[in-house]
Each structure stands twice: as C-alpha cells, then as structure tokens.
Amino acid sequence: MDIVTTGPFPEDVLAMLPTLPPKAQLEQILELLAVADDCEDRLERLTSKAWAYLVDNQLWQAKTLTEEQVKEQVDWLAVSRRLTSFQRSQARKECELRGIVKVWGRRPDEVLGVGLWPEEPSLHLLRQLNRLSKVCASPAEIQVLLGDAVRRRVSDATRRRTSACSLSRWASSSHVLVVDRETEPTVEPVVGPEIEPEAEPTIANQQEKRGKQPKPVKPTAKASQSESSLRPCRCPLSLSGLVPGPGAILGDEQGLALLGQAQKAGIESMCQPHLRLLAAGALGLHNNKSRKTICRHLELVYRHRLNLQKLKVKKPGWFRRDKRPAVAQDQLGVSRHFLVGRAGFSFDEVQVFDRFAGSGSWQKWDRDGTINVGGVFSYLDLPDLWEMIDTEFGIYRHHHRTLPGTSCLGWLRNMYYSLVQQLARQDPVWYALTVAARPDKLWRLISYPYITKDTGTGGEATGFLHMDLDLEAFLEDGWGGSRLTSSLSLDDEDGDGCTVVVKGFHRHLAQWAQALQQRGWKGLGPTTNCSSIFTAEDRAQWGEVEGVPCPAWSIRITLPQLIHRSTPKSVRRRRTILPWFMGIGEDHEQLEIPSCASWSEVRDCYLDLVPTERDPSGSAGQFISPRRHPAWAPYVQRVQASLVEQYRKAFSTMAQAEREEFGATSYFRTDPLGVESGNESDDYSMGSLGSGHSSDDE
C-alpha cells in the first residue's frame, strides 16, 4: 500500500540536485522537506481513521480476538504515538483556521477555490496561510495577486496537494515590501517573467482600463513582522551556522569569540532571529529588546570584553541572572528601592508600667512577680455591655456539658471565641503591660485561644497548687520563663474567691529546685504540680500562698515561676478571661512553647473558630468545638460598613509607615499623584570599566 503522494522519488530529486543552480537546489530541498512533512501528516490521519473504524465496528470479533490482542499484533507504541500526534495536530489546525477566518472572514478553501485547495490540508500549509493572511488582509488581494494564469499553472500540479513551502515562496516572490523613510510602507504586487499573461481581465486590469490605479495595501506592523518571517535568512552562512540554537548557552570565551566574528561580518546585517540567538546563547544577554538595543548592547560588550565581569556587575539588567554574578538588586524582586535601615524596636518598661499601672508599680512587680492593674477595662463598665457579657456566658453555660469522670474546676470548657474574649485579646493596654513585664521583652505576641473560668456559689472545687512552667526545661534552657500568666476579672473578687500566689517566689526558684532534686523529684510534664512537693518546710522558708483579689474590669499579671492556684472552693460567682499572650519566634512560625500549636495553626483556628489541639502549656486534651452561628444579611452589612471605615482609617497609617520605611524614595515624596515622570531605564551610567574603554551607553 503506497500512501505517498505521487511525484518524483526523493532519491531521484537528491541525485538531480548537483545539476541545478544553487537557488533551484534550495527550492527542491524545501519542496522535499514539505512533502515529507505532509506525508507524515497523511499517515497520522489514515492511522486515526483506520483505528476509529476498527474500534467503532469492533472488528476483532471477526477472528474471536480482543482489543488487547489486536494491539499486540501491531506496533501499538507507534500507532498510539501517531493517534496522539494526530489529535494534537487537529487542534493546532483548528487554531490556524480560526486565525485565517478572523482576518479574511472566510475559510481559505473559499478564498483559493476548489482547484487550489487540497482534500486534506496539512498543518504546515495552514500555518503559512495564517501568516499570509496577516500580510494580505483582504481575500480580494489574494485573488488579484494570484490571477487566473497562476491558478491554471498551479492547478494541475497541486490539485491533489498544495505545498506549503511553495505557497510561502510564492508569497515572498509575489510581494515586495516597499519602505520609504518619508512615507508609510506599502505592499505592491510584482509580476515576474515566469508569470504568463492573463487570459481574462482581472479586477486590477479593469480598474486600469477605466483610468483608475489599484489602491496599494498598507500592512500593519504585525503584518510586516509576519511577512519578514516568511523571507529566507540573509545572514552569512559562515556566521549563521555558528550561532547557538534555541536553549544552547556558550561560555564567555566562546561567546566573545563568536561575537568577534559577528563584528567582522557586520552585526547589522544579521536577521532578527539569529541576532537574538547570538545575544542570548553566546553572551547571556536579555534578547526581548528592540533590534537597536540588542546591537548596542552587543557592541558595548565587545568593547569592554576585557572587563566583562565588571560590566555584568555594572549592568546586571542587561544579562540573564544565571550568566552574571549576584548583585544586591537581586534581593529587590519587583521592588525598585531598598528599605531604609531601621534600628531595633526598644522601649522603657518602667515608663510603660508608670503610665498604665501607676507610679511605683514597676518596683512592686519586680519585687513580687505579680501585680493587679485596676481599671484597664473600665470602658466596658456600662449597663448594656453588662447584659451582653452576662448573656454570652449564659449561652455557653447553657451548651456546656461536663464530661463523665472529670471535674470542671470552675472552667467553661466550650468558651473559646466569645465576642467579649475577642475584644479583650485586642486591648492595647493589656498588650503593652504584658510586653513590658516579660523578662525577654519580646513584643511579637499572639493570644493563644483558651477557655474562661465561671465559678458558681455551690462550693465547687476550683483550684490546685501548681506552676505554669515545665520546671526541668526552664532550669535547663529557660524554656517558658517569659510566658506570663494573666487574666481579666469580670466580677469583684475577695479573699474567698480569687487567685492565691507565693509572692516573690521567682527569686527563690533555683534554690527550691535544687532542694527538690536532692529529694529525688523528677518533672512530669509541661506544668508542675506543687500540691505535694511544696512542703510545710518550703512554705516556712520561702513563703505561704496569699490571696491577690482583683476588682472587676482589672487585670492580673503573674510570672510563670510563681506557685499559685485559685481558692479551694467557690462561694461566689467569679468569671475570668485568660488571653495567654504567646511569644512568636524569629521565623514567625514557632511559638515560645515548642509543644504548642504553631503560629499558622493558631491563625487557622481563629479563622475557623475552633480550639487548638493543645493547650497553652502544650498538653493535649479533650476539646469541644464551639457552636458557630450563621451570619445573617444585616450583620454582614454592618461588618462590611465597619471594614470600609477601618480601611479609611488604616490608609493614613499605611502612608505614614511607607514614608518612614523608604525615606527620600517614598512614593508620597516623589509625585503627589504617584505618576513617574518617565520609566527609568536599567541602563544607568557605565562608569569606568578600565583604562582605554569609554563609558558611553544608551
């Protein structure tokens, strides 16, 4: 079975080449390559049709075979490759056809006529016609330029096949791009000696007989580029053969040698594709520039070839990043300016305490390791807010269930994200006092989600003596020593219902720990249970626990090194909110207690309003996800209005921050409207690159 198009055998064509002039040899080679491409296209098409017919009719049943057995009898790897290639080819053909129809408004077979259009056009033919449509935008131009004589001449030879490269050569020889510096470019038809006189008058001849000149066609810039892509390369063969292909990269020595040959041959005479390959492959230059810019960069590279590395550092924007040394600008990314260096954040902790906790409060804190600061949340002491807070606690109390076999100890274990909790966690005074009180003065903090305390009046057991610290880890590396224990009291406390602490115990912790080790004590977890190990002798030596009742709307801050607990029994209602401000590491991910959730995990919990898997001490426990209520339309509208107002307020803060970050290069100090007077080029002053070389530049 012969599926090759009729015509001379390829062997005969190759044997005949030496007898032909070079131009004719080139035409024959191009024709042969196009025919080979068309044959492959035809083979894929026939394979696809044959396989589709086989599958649709299940012909393997004629010999009691299966589809898999049929695949074993054929070269299925080659067949499947042709089937896949045909599908891709069809998709590309449709793309080329859409491009042609978009310009001409008609399908190419309607423009060229049945006599010229093959039964199955190849992808190469459609691609060339798509390019041709960009040069000759009107179907009438194609008909005028072809003429009936060309139709008759080509019809017999190409009725079964129209060669894409023949059509390309026809387009190149039938159109001359006339460019004049004083006028716009035009495309004019050229009738060569090989074109026979037309038997019948064409549209152009009829216009000439009536004394009218045919109107020249003005191509667009895109059309000119398409036409230039149809023209053969005019680069010297000695040079074009040395230019590296797409993706190939030469070393600096080879690239400069090739550039030297190009300089001698004349870079200006090179075609655009080879010029871009020379710039990128030989020297690592960016080639997505204009022809003028590429030539200028090549010229300056050759001029400064003895100081090429200095040039690459001086002009990093010219070269691809992998072909030059690293420079400081690489760190900018898409930014233009570097940030202004800023000193590390520092503050006076004594001043913070005096401002928000009163004069002499720092000395009290330093001595006792615990302090109550009154009136921090007095702005919530309003009748309507009392009712709202009481209602929230009532809702969570209504939905709370004590797990069998456990004791509440006064905790409301389903209350993590009530509105009053979220409000309290954002209070600036509480945050400032916490940062100032921390021994490490770390200011990057996040409020770790935690439950609330809500004791009743029925004598419920509420406390055990403990320390919110892994004592062994703290003594070894200071782990957890700056994470403070803190709470907001919503009710007035008294000596029968409050927190009790051993004041000043942080000053004796090392001695007590040494005594514990002598007793054979070993730690048991992230917190230290002191109920049995803080003996009567210890109390006599280092102090008894004493109550620190906190008034309503006030906060308590306590060092983790202090032994403390709640009063043993609840005799009155006592509600507290604990923010658990946790330090964030330098990586903005790890928190100061490694066994706790990370920053991103805590963030996700806030977004989803679910508890963390571990509590602030790092212990795993049983948690109950709080019930989430739907957001009704009025609520959404109010929130959106609030967001808009916050955006307005935050904008001025952002502008001030940008001014402080960038100083003289600030956006707000260059142009009030933010419009640059011009787009600065990457080509700054060349400077001095060595003696004997000028510093001229574009």
XYZ file of C-alpha atoms in Angstrom:
698
model
C 0.000 0.000 0.000
C 1.524 3.315 -1.109
C 0.313 6.355 0.765
C 2.991 8.733 -0.543
C 1.860 11.491 -2.845
C 2.540 10.898 -6.482
C 5.597 12.613 -7.873
C 9.333 12.050 -8.377
C 11.002 9.708 -5.937
C 13.049 11.517 -3.274
C 16.174 9.611 -4.360
C 15.779 10.947 -7.907
C 15.352 14.502 -6.627
C 18.507 14.279 -4.496
C 20.509 12.806 -7.382
C 19.399 15.640 -9.655
C 20.450 18.431 -7.228
C 24.091 18.807 -8.401
C 22.907 19.613 -11.929
C 20.798 22.561 -10.746
C 21.862 26.105 -9.818
C 22.032 26.834 -6.038
C 18.722 28.708 -5.989
C 16.922 25.819 -7.670
C 18.630 23.350 -5.307
C 17.265 25.308 -2.321
C 13.763 25.259 -3.786
C 13.906 21.499 -4.375
C 15.155 20.822 -0.824
C 12.400 22.960 0.671
C 9.832 21.194 -1.503
C 11.149 17.772 -0.447
C 11.046 18.632 3.250
C 7.497 19.951 2.921
C 6.400 16.762 1.135
C 7.939 14.677 3.937
C 6.028 16.717 6.478
C 2.802 16.262 4.502
C 3.345 12.508 4.213
C 3.726 12.198 7.962
C 0.547 14.211 8.410
C -1.292 11.952 5.978
C -0.022 8.797 7.668
C -1.272 10.037 11.051
C -4.668 10.901 9.556
C -5.068 7.491 7.906
C -3.981 5.716 11.090
C -6.545 7.648 13.115
C -9.360 6.877 10.680
C -8.425 3.198 10.472
C -8.226 2.740 14.226
C -11.507 4.622 14.775
C -13.217 2.369 12.213
C -11.745 -0.720 13.892
C -12.976 0.314 17.338
C -16.411 1.532 16.223
C -17.161 -1.754 14.467
C -15.249 -3.994 16.912
C -13.701 -5.882 14.003
C -11.545 -8.008 16.314
C -14.639 -10.121 16.960
C -14.407 -11.403 13.378
C -11.440 -13.564 14.479
C -12.578 -14.010 18.096
C -9.854 -11.674 19.275
C -9.819 -8.958 21.928
C -8.755 -5.368 21.550
C -5.610 -6.061 23.556
C -4.707 -8.964 21.239
C -5.100 -6.662 18.233
C -2.716 -4.181 19.858
C -0.172 -6.986 20.297
C -0.306 -7.774 16.569
C 0.526 -4.193 15.565
C 3.249 -1.813 16.683
C 0.892 -0.251 19.229
C 3.549 2.118 20.569
C 3.970 3.675 17.114
C 0.226 3.596 16.426
C -0.695 5.276 19.715
C 2.007 7.872 19.123
C 0.507 8.685 15.713
C -3.012 8.814 17.197
C -1.884 11.276 19.878
C 0.060 13.340 17.354
C -2.979 13.474 15.064
C -5.207 14.774 17.854
C -2.691 17.486 18.676
C -2.280 18.309 15.003
C -6.025 18.659 14.535
C -6.210 21.056 17.471
C -3.409 23.168 16.004
C -5.104 23.126 12.595
C -8.300 24.462 14.125
C -6.296 27.216 15.767
C -4.654 28.191 12.458
C -8.031 28.109 10.680
C -9.563 30.414 13.268
C -6.692 32.854 12.715
C -7.269 32.822 8.945
C -11.049 33.232 9.204
C -10.604 36.034 11.724
C -8.670 38.101 9.143
C -10.230 37.045 5.831
C -13.759 36.464 7.097
C -13.898 33.252 5.037
C -12.317 29.839 5.066
C -9.164 29.509 2.923
C -10.763 26.962 0.573
C -13.425 29.563 -0.265
C -10.721 32.155 -0.985
C -8.352 29.979 -3.045
C -11.044 27.947 -4.782
C -11.602 24.240 -5.152
C -8.926 23.895 -7.810
C -6.144 25.018 -5.493
C -7.383 23.561 -2.203
C -6.223 20.014 -1.316
C -8.606 17.464 0.081
C -6.742 17.353 3.403
C -4.628 20.471 4.007
C -1.525 19.948 6.118
C -0.723 21.835 9.298
C 2.259 23.435 7.572
C 0.021 24.757 4.787
C -2.480 26.240 7.242
C 0.301 27.826 9.271
C 1.755 29.531 6.186
C -1.697 30.684 5.072
C -2.282 32.145 8.527
C 0.952 34.109 8.172
C -0.014 35.120 4.652
C -3.365 36.413 5.897
C -1.519 38.869 8.128
C 0.321 40.243 5.066
C -2.642 40.244 2.669
C -5.571 41.055 4.889
C -8.217 41.045 2.136
C -9.315 37.951 0.179
C -9.663 40.206 -2.869
C -5.920 40.917 -2.734
C -5.192 37.190 -2.864
C -7.388 36.767 -5.931
C -5.833 39.792 -7.638
C -2.276 38.712 -6.920
C -2.846 35.121 -7.916
C -4.570 35.815 -11.189
C -6.093 33.234 -13.454
C -2.751 32.426 -15.059
C -1.207 31.417 -11.752
C -4.347 29.467 -10.958
C -4.076 27.463 -14.204
C -0.379 26.909 -13.730
C -0.649 25.676 -10.177
C -3.982 23.901 -10.501
C -2.859 20.805 -12.423
C 0.252 20.247 -10.313
C -1.353 20.858 -6.944
C -4.941 19.745 -7.302
C -4.143 16.787 -5.064
C -1.651 18.756 -2.939
C -0.745 22.381 -2.326
C 2.781 22.592 -0.919
C 3.101 24.958 1.996
C 6.661 25.930 1.142
C 5.634 26.635 -2.492
C 2.922 28.923 -1.228
C 5.444 30.556 1.101
C 7.868 31.146 -1.778
C 5.025 32.493 -3.900
C 4.063 34.927 -1.146
C 7.675 36.032 -0.827
C 8.187 36.485 -4.575
C 4.789 38.000 -5.289
C 5.050 40.773 -2.684
C 7.720 43.379 -2.189
C 7.618 45.418 0.970
C 8.393 48.937 -0.174
C 9.674 51.058 2.694
C 10.393 54.725 2.333
C 11.562 56.873 5.254
C 9.227 59.653 4.221
C 6.120 57.558 3.575
C 4.326 54.614 5.110
C 5.217 51.087 3.927
C 3.076 49.548 1.186
C 2.809 46.106 -0.369
C 2.933 46.049 -4.157
C 2.375 43.052 -6.447
C 5.284 42.072 -8.704
C 4.760 40.161 -11.929
C 7.892 38.200 -12.758
C 8.854 36.813 -16.172
C 7.669 33.361 -15.114
C 4.055 34.554 -14.821
C 2.153 34.183 -18.052
C -0.176 36.951 -19.307
C -3.681 36.586 -18.004
C -6.314 35.429 -20.475
C -9.125 37.339 -18.851
C -9.066 40.792 -17.313
C -8.687 40.886 -13.534
C -10.112 43.467 -11.206
C -6.849 45.423 -11.355
C -6.841 45.431 -15.184
C -10.438 46.602 -15.286
C -9.561 49.499 -12.988
C -6.600 50.442 -15.167
C -8.818 50.482 -18.275
C -11.151 52.916 -16.544
C -8.156 55.142 -15.696
C -8.009 54.142 -12.033
C -4.956 52.889 -10.220
C -5.374 49.994 -7.809
C -5.136 51.181 -4.222
C -1.973 49.931 -2.504
C -2.437 47.858 0.617
C -0.925 49.238 3.831
C 0.184 46.437 6.132
C 0.206 46.794 9.889
C 3.349 46.387 11.964
C 2.212 42.895 12.844
C 1.735 42.077 9.193
C 5.235 43.339 8.392
C 6.643 41.036 11.053
C 4.701 38.114 9.612
C 5.999 38.907 6.133
C 9.589 39.135 7.363
C 9.195 35.716 8.979
C 8.342 34.305 5.529
C 11.557 35.610 3.974
C 14.675 33.425 3.993
C 17.547 34.291 6.351
C 20.098 36.632 4.755
C 22.862 36.035 7.344
C 26.265 34.918 6.015
C 26.386 31.115 6.027
C 29.755 31.242 7.766
C 28.096 33.064 10.671
C 24.569 31.628 10.884
C 25.960 28.119 11.234
C 27.929 29.116 14.330
C 25.100 30.859 16.173
C 23.884 28.614 19.026
C 20.411 27.191 18.648
C 17.481 27.879 20.964
C 18.309 26.919 24.551
C 22.040 26.492 23.899
C 24.409 28.509 26.102
C 28.080 29.167 25.344
C 30.803 30.085 27.782
C 32.124 33.644 27.948
C 35.268 32.780 25.965
C 33.366 31.046 23.159
C 30.677 33.717 23.174
C 33.181 36.575 22.832
C 34.973 34.730 20.024
C 31.692 34.328 18.155
C 30.830 37.965 18.804
C 34.195 38.950 17.304
C 33.365 37.061 14.090
C 29.942 38.691 14.009
C 31.549 42.121 14.396
C 33.748 41.463 11.391
C 30.865 40.124 9.291
C 28.630 43.009 10.360
C 26.076 42.575 13.143
C 23.695 44.985 11.435
C 23.362 42.561 8.505
C 22.130 39.687 10.701
C 18.482 38.712 10.679
C 16.460 39.279 13.847
C 16.169 35.583 14.882
C 19.915 34.968 14.608
C 20.673 38.280 16.310
C 18.540 37.311 19.292
C 20.106 33.835 19.463
C 23.570 35.404 19.370
C 22.725 37.787 22.213
C 21.146 35.157 24.453
C 23.076 31.990 23.648
C 26.549 33.419 23.192
C 26.624 36.129 25.849
C 23.631 35.602 28.134
C 22.030 38.943 27.248
C 18.312 39.545 27.513
C 17.033 39.442 23.922
C 13.477 40.671 24.403
C 14.618 44.119 23.316
C 14.467 46.126 20.128
C 16.986 45.403 17.391
C 18.710 48.709 18.042
C 19.109 47.973 21.753
C 20.436 44.448 21.166
C 23.026 45.731 18.684
C 24.128 48.465 21.087
C 24.475 46.011 23.976
C 26.496 43.616 21.790
C 28.755 46.454 20.685
C 29.436 47.592 24.249
C 30.008 44.031 25.454
C 32.631 43.539 22.762
C 34.214 46.901 23.533
C 34.521 46.012 27.225
C 35.329 42.336 26.656
C 38.488 42.553 28.777
C 36.369 43.684 31.755
C 33.284 41.577 31.064
C 32.673 40.608 34.699
C 32.814 44.254 35.796
C 30.342 45.109 33.048
C 27.985 42.377 34.234
C 28.071 43.785 37.764
C 27.671 47.349 36.476
C 24.821 46.430 34.126
C 23.032 43.454 35.732
C 19.795 44.320 33.949
C 21.375 43.503 30.593
C 22.292 39.928 31.437
C 20.339 36.893 32.465
C 20.695 36.111 36.130
C 22.441 32.767 35.589
C 25.065 34.428 33.354
C 26.289 37.105 35.747
C 27.458 37.437 39.359
C 24.858 38.029 42.043
C 24.200 41.695 42.830
C 22.347 43.475 45.605
C 19.454 44.358 43.290
C 18.570 40.645 43.044
C 17.080 40.897 46.526
C 14.624 43.598 45.438
C 12.438 41.332 43.313
C 9.815 43.560 41.693
C 10.575 46.451 44.059
C 12.637 49.389 42.872
C 14.047 50.746 46.144
C 15.680 49.268 49.223
C 14.132 49.734 52.625
C 15.651 52.359 54.856
C 17.575 50.709 57.686
C 15.733 50.950 60.982
C 17.033 50.461 64.489
C 15.644 47.588 66.524
C 12.484 48.281 68.479
C 13.193 49.273 72.070
C 11.134 50.714 74.915
C 11.333 51.667 78.576
C 9.426 49.058 80.579
C 9.420 51.222 83.718
C 7.794 54.065 81.804
C 5.143 51.687 80.417
C 4.269 50.492 83.930
C 4.202 54.001 85.371
C 1.916 55.152 82.572
C -0.657 52.356 82.729
C -0.251 50.818 86.210
C 0.665 53.874 88.256
C 3.808 55.312 89.814
C 5.918 52.761 91.666
C 4.166 49.817 90.016
C 7.353 48.561 88.365
C 9.128 48.236 91.697
C 6.172 46.238 93.066
C 6.201 43.984 90.019
C 9.930 43.431 90.242
C 9.640 42.520 93.953
C 6.551 40.293 93.959
C 6.457 38.873 90.389
C 2.697 39.538 90.314
C 0.577 42.668 90.068
C -3.055 43.699 89.740
C -3.708 46.687 87.474
C -7.084 48.251 88.144
C -9.476 49.867 85.684
C -7.847 48.629 82.465
C -11.248 47.529 81.105
C -13.377 50.132 82.840
C -14.602 51.223 79.419
C -16.756 48.063 79.459
C -18.453 49.078 82.707
C -21.727 50.050 81.015
C -25.207 48.611 81.717
C -25.868 47.434 78.146
C -22.441 45.773 77.973
C -23.045 44.041 81.332
C -26.147 42.486 79.883
C -24.359 41.407 76.704
C -21.483 39.814 78.630
C -23.883 38.049 81.017
C -25.840 36.741 78.040
C -22.729 35.376 76.331
C -21.660 33.491 79.429
C -25.222 32.244 79.796
C -25.254 30.915 76.229
C -22.033 28.965 76.653
C -23.106 27.741 80.119
C -26.358 26.534 78.536
C -24.475 24.467 75.924
C -21.712 23.199 78.224
C -21.528 19.553 79.301
C -19.140 18.175 81.888
C -17.543 15.003 80.567
C -18.204 11.880 82.659
C -15.445 11.107 85.131
C -13.999 14.631 85.054
C -14.293 17.766 87.156
C -14.880 21.228 85.753
C -12.761 23.010 88.394
C -14.780 26.095 87.524
C -13.789 26.115 83.833
C -16.235 26.774 80.995
C -14.504 24.428 78.549
C -16.515 25.268 75.418
C -15.943 29.043 75.527
C -13.001 29.983 73.289
C -14.167 32.695 70.895
C -16.949 34.641 72.581
C -17.167 38.237 71.449
C -16.006 39.607 74.804
C -12.968 37.298 74.693
C -12.036 38.503 71.226
C -12.441 42.100 72.374
C -10.240 41.617 75.450
C -7.451 39.958 73.462
C -7.056 43.098 71.333
C -6.792 45.644 74.165
C -3.614 47.750 73.657
C -3.010 48.459 77.361
C -3.060 44.779 78.295
C -0.677 44.043 75.417
C 1.717 46.873 76.381
C 1.867 45.822 80.034
C 2.440 42.194 79.020
C 5.352 43.099 76.752
C 6.893 45.352 79.400
C 6.530 42.660 82.105
C 8.081 39.847 80.037
C 11.694 39.126 81.082
C 12.751 38.793 77.408
C 10.833 41.965 76.322
C 9.554 40.108 73.230
C 6.869 42.173 71.505
C 5.800 39.690 68.788
C 2.899 38.044 70.596
C -0.238 36.155 69.702
C -3.165 35.411 72.007
C -3.396 31.636 72.281
C -7.077 30.533 72.269
C -8.173 29.346 75.704
C -11.281 28.775 77.791
C -12.830 31.004 80.502
C -13.487 30.457 84.178
C -17.035 30.783 85.529
C -17.441 29.507 89.091
C -20.744 29.204 90.920
C -21.785 29.568 94.545
C -22.237 25.901 95.407
C -18.787 25.179 96.827
C -17.313 23.669 93.629
C -13.645 22.650 93.855
C -11.756 25.214 91.799
C -8.010 25.029 92.322
C -4.861 23.002 92.831
C -1.409 24.349 93.646
C 0.767 24.426 90.544
C 3.240 26.325 88.430
C 2.554 27.120 84.731
C 6.070 26.018 83.872
C 7.972 22.878 82.929
C 10.474 23.302 85.745
C 13.099 20.918 84.349
C 13.025 22.521 80.888
C 13.157 26.002 82.404
C 16.189 25.193 84.582
C 17.947 23.640 81.597
C 17.476 26.365 78.956
C 14.990 28.939 80.288
C 12.143 27.403 78.281
C 8.777 29.085 79.025
C 10.196 31.548 81.560
C 8.752 34.628 79.808
C 5.244 33.371 79.070
C 3.187 35.215 81.665
C 0.004 34.081 83.388
C -2.612 36.807 83.095
C -6.373 37.218 83.495
C -9.182 39.778 83.311
C -11.693 39.709 86.170
C -15.291 40.477 85.238
C -16.531 40.337 88.860
C -15.220 41.834 92.108
C -13.086 39.254 93.880
C -12.413 38.815 97.590
C -10.207 36.612 99.723
C -12.619 33.666 99.447
C -12.731 33.730 95.665
C -9.514 34.814 93.913
C -6.056 33.693 92.829
C -3.529 32.912 95.577
C 0.245 33.105 94.902
C 3.580 32.808 96.643
C 4.815 36.355 96.123
C 8.482 36.791 95.218
C 8.994 33.049 94.714
C 10.784 33.700 91.414
C 13.763 34.884 93.474
C 13.992 31.516 95.271
C 13.119 29.155 92.453
C 16.681 27.959 91.805
C 17.231 27.087 95.488
C 13.904 25.288 95.754
C 14.600 23.309 92.568
C 17.962 22.224 93.993
C 16.206 21.022 97.142
C 13.692 19.093 95.023
C 16.458 17.323 93.144
C 18.051 16.301 96.421
C 14.700 14.774 97.374
C 14.734 12.728 94.151
C 11.964 14.690 92.434
C 11.580 14.487 88.644
C 9.288 16.572 86.440
C 6.191 15.032 84.936
C 5.100 17.365 82.148
C 4.603 20.870 80.791
C 3.230 22.132 84.144
C 4.487 21.484 87.652
C 2.012 20.174 90.233
C 3.071 21.672 93.546
C 0.305 20.283 95.774
C 2.577 17.700 97.354
C 6.095 18.897 96.633
C 5.696 22.381 98.134
C 6.025 21.210 101.702
C 5.437 22.940 105.036
C 9.218 23.386 105.386
C 9.246 25.075 101.963
C 6.411 27.390 102.989
C 8.213 28.319 106.167
C 11.408 29.077 104.275
C 10.108 30.761 101.114
C 6.612 31.973 101.948
C 2.969 30.985 102.169
C 0.421 31.452 99.400
C -1.656 34.586 99.817
C -4.708 35.893 98.015
C -4.492 38.670 95.403
C -8.183 39.555 94.839
C -8.711 41.540 91.678
C -11.505 44.130 91.263
C -13.904 43.908 88.337
C -12.558 45.229 84.989
C -8.969 44.858 86.285
C -6.180 42.514 85.130
C -3.692 40.336 86.956
C -0.216 39.627 85.535
C 1.950 36.924 87.147
C 5.352 35.420 86.328
C 5.224 31.693 85.453
C 7.872 30.999 88.112
C 5.329 31.724 90.886
C 3.428 28.908 92.594
C -0.290 29.737 92.524
C -3.856 28.416 92.425
C -7.437 29.525 92.839
C -9.064 29.471 96.256
C -10.089 25.880 97.052
C -13.879 26.314 96.926
C -16.155 28.666 95.014
C -18.537 30.560 97.241
C -19.491 33.304 94.811
C -19.570 33.822 91.075
C -16.152 34.591 89.627
C -15.587 34.991 85.887
C -12.178 35.499 84.308
C -10.791 35.715 80.756
C -7.239 34.469 80.098
C -5.544 35.746 76.894
C -2.340 33.652 77.131
C -0.130 36.013 75.118
C 2.450 33.750 73.491
C 5.814 34.842 72.026
C 6.365 34.300 68.281
C 9.814 33.166 67.097
C 12.084 34.887 64.585
C 10.746 32.631 61.839
C 7.214 33.988 62.533
C 6.035 30.388 62.854
C 7.312 28.675 66.001
C 5.865 29.820 69.333
C 7.877 30.044 72.535
C 6.439 26.744 73.818
C 7.541 24.275 71.091
C 4.944 21.648 72.015
C 2.103 24.150 71.405
C 0.476 24.829 68.070
C 2.457 26.950 65.601
C 1.565 30.493 64.602
C -0.066 29.372 61.342
C -2.065 26.696 63.174
C -3.306 29.250 65.723
C -4.217 31.586 62.868
C -6.236 28.829 61.187
C -8.027 28.133 64.464
C -9.017 31.786 64.712
C -10.270 31.764 61.132
C -12.328 28.610 61.670
C -13.276 29.414 65.298
C -12.149 26.008 66.564
C -9.922 25.113 69.546
C -6.264 24.216 69.176
C -5.247 20.589 69.612
C -3.031 21.513 72.585
C -3.494 23.976 75.421
C -1.095 26.894 76.127
C 1.152 24.619 78.205
C 1.489 22.114 75.355
C -0.755 19.416 76.866
C -3.203 17.529 74.677
C -6.752 17.332 75.962
C -10.375 16.851 75.096
C -11.860 19.880 73.417
C -15.326 20.732 72.256
C -15.711 22.891 69.170
C -17.878 25.926 69.908
C -21.128 26.188 68.001
C -20.945 28.557 65.045
C -23.976 30.677 64.225
C -24.968 31.791 60.708
C -24.124 35.330 59.599
C -27.394 36.967 58.602
C -27.517 39.698 55.994
C -27.912 42.679 58.377
C -24.931 41.519 60.386
C -22.850 41.139 57.222
C -23.793 44.638 56.089
C -22.764 46.132 59.406
C -19.461 44.309 59.357
C -18.778 45.414 55.787
C -19.544 49.025 56.690
C -17.174 48.729 59.626
C -14.468 47.287 57.373
C -14.784 50.232 54.991
C -14.405 52.652 57.867
C -11.379 50.775 59.179
C -9.868 50.869 55.691
C -10.185 54.637 55.573
C -8.509 54.971 58.939
C -5.764 52.484 58.146
C -4.850 54.168 54.863
C -3.291 57.205 56.537
C -1.368 54.908 58.877
C -0.083 52.942 55.893
C 1.026 56.124 54.117
C 2.982 57.268 57.150
C 4.603 53.850 57.524
C 5.665 53.905 53.859
C 7.271 57.306 54.314
C 9.212 56.061 57.320
C 10.308 52.854 55.592
C 11.604 54.414 52.359
C 12.607 57.912 53.409
C 13.647 60.057 50.442
C 12.490 57.392 47.939
C 8.995 57.266 49.400
C 6.105 57.076 46.953
C 4.473 60.072 48.622
C 7.578 62.253 48.265
C 8.134 61.762 44.536
C 4.835 62.678 42.926
C 1.554 63.520 44.685
C -0.351 61.536 42.079
C 2.087 58.663 42.124
C 2.918 59.114 38.405
C 6.586 58.950 37.494
C 7.840 61.488 35.005
C 9.327 58.659 32.989
C 10.192 54.992 33.202
C 13.781 54.830 34.287
C 15.953 52.595 32.161
C 18.063 49.860 33.623
C 20.977 51.324 31.689
C 22.489 53.695 34.213
C 25.845 55.365 33.749
C 28.511 52.942 32.598
C 31.120 54.444 34.871
C 34.712 53.396 34.495
C 35.360 49.797 33.498
C 39.056 50.091 32.828
C 41.585 52.226 31.027
C 41.212 52.589 27.327
C 37.454 51.978 27.327
C 34.886 54.670 27.035
C 31.764 54.770 29.174
C 29.225 55.693 26.533
C 25.935 53.925 26.812
C 22.417 54.032 25.579
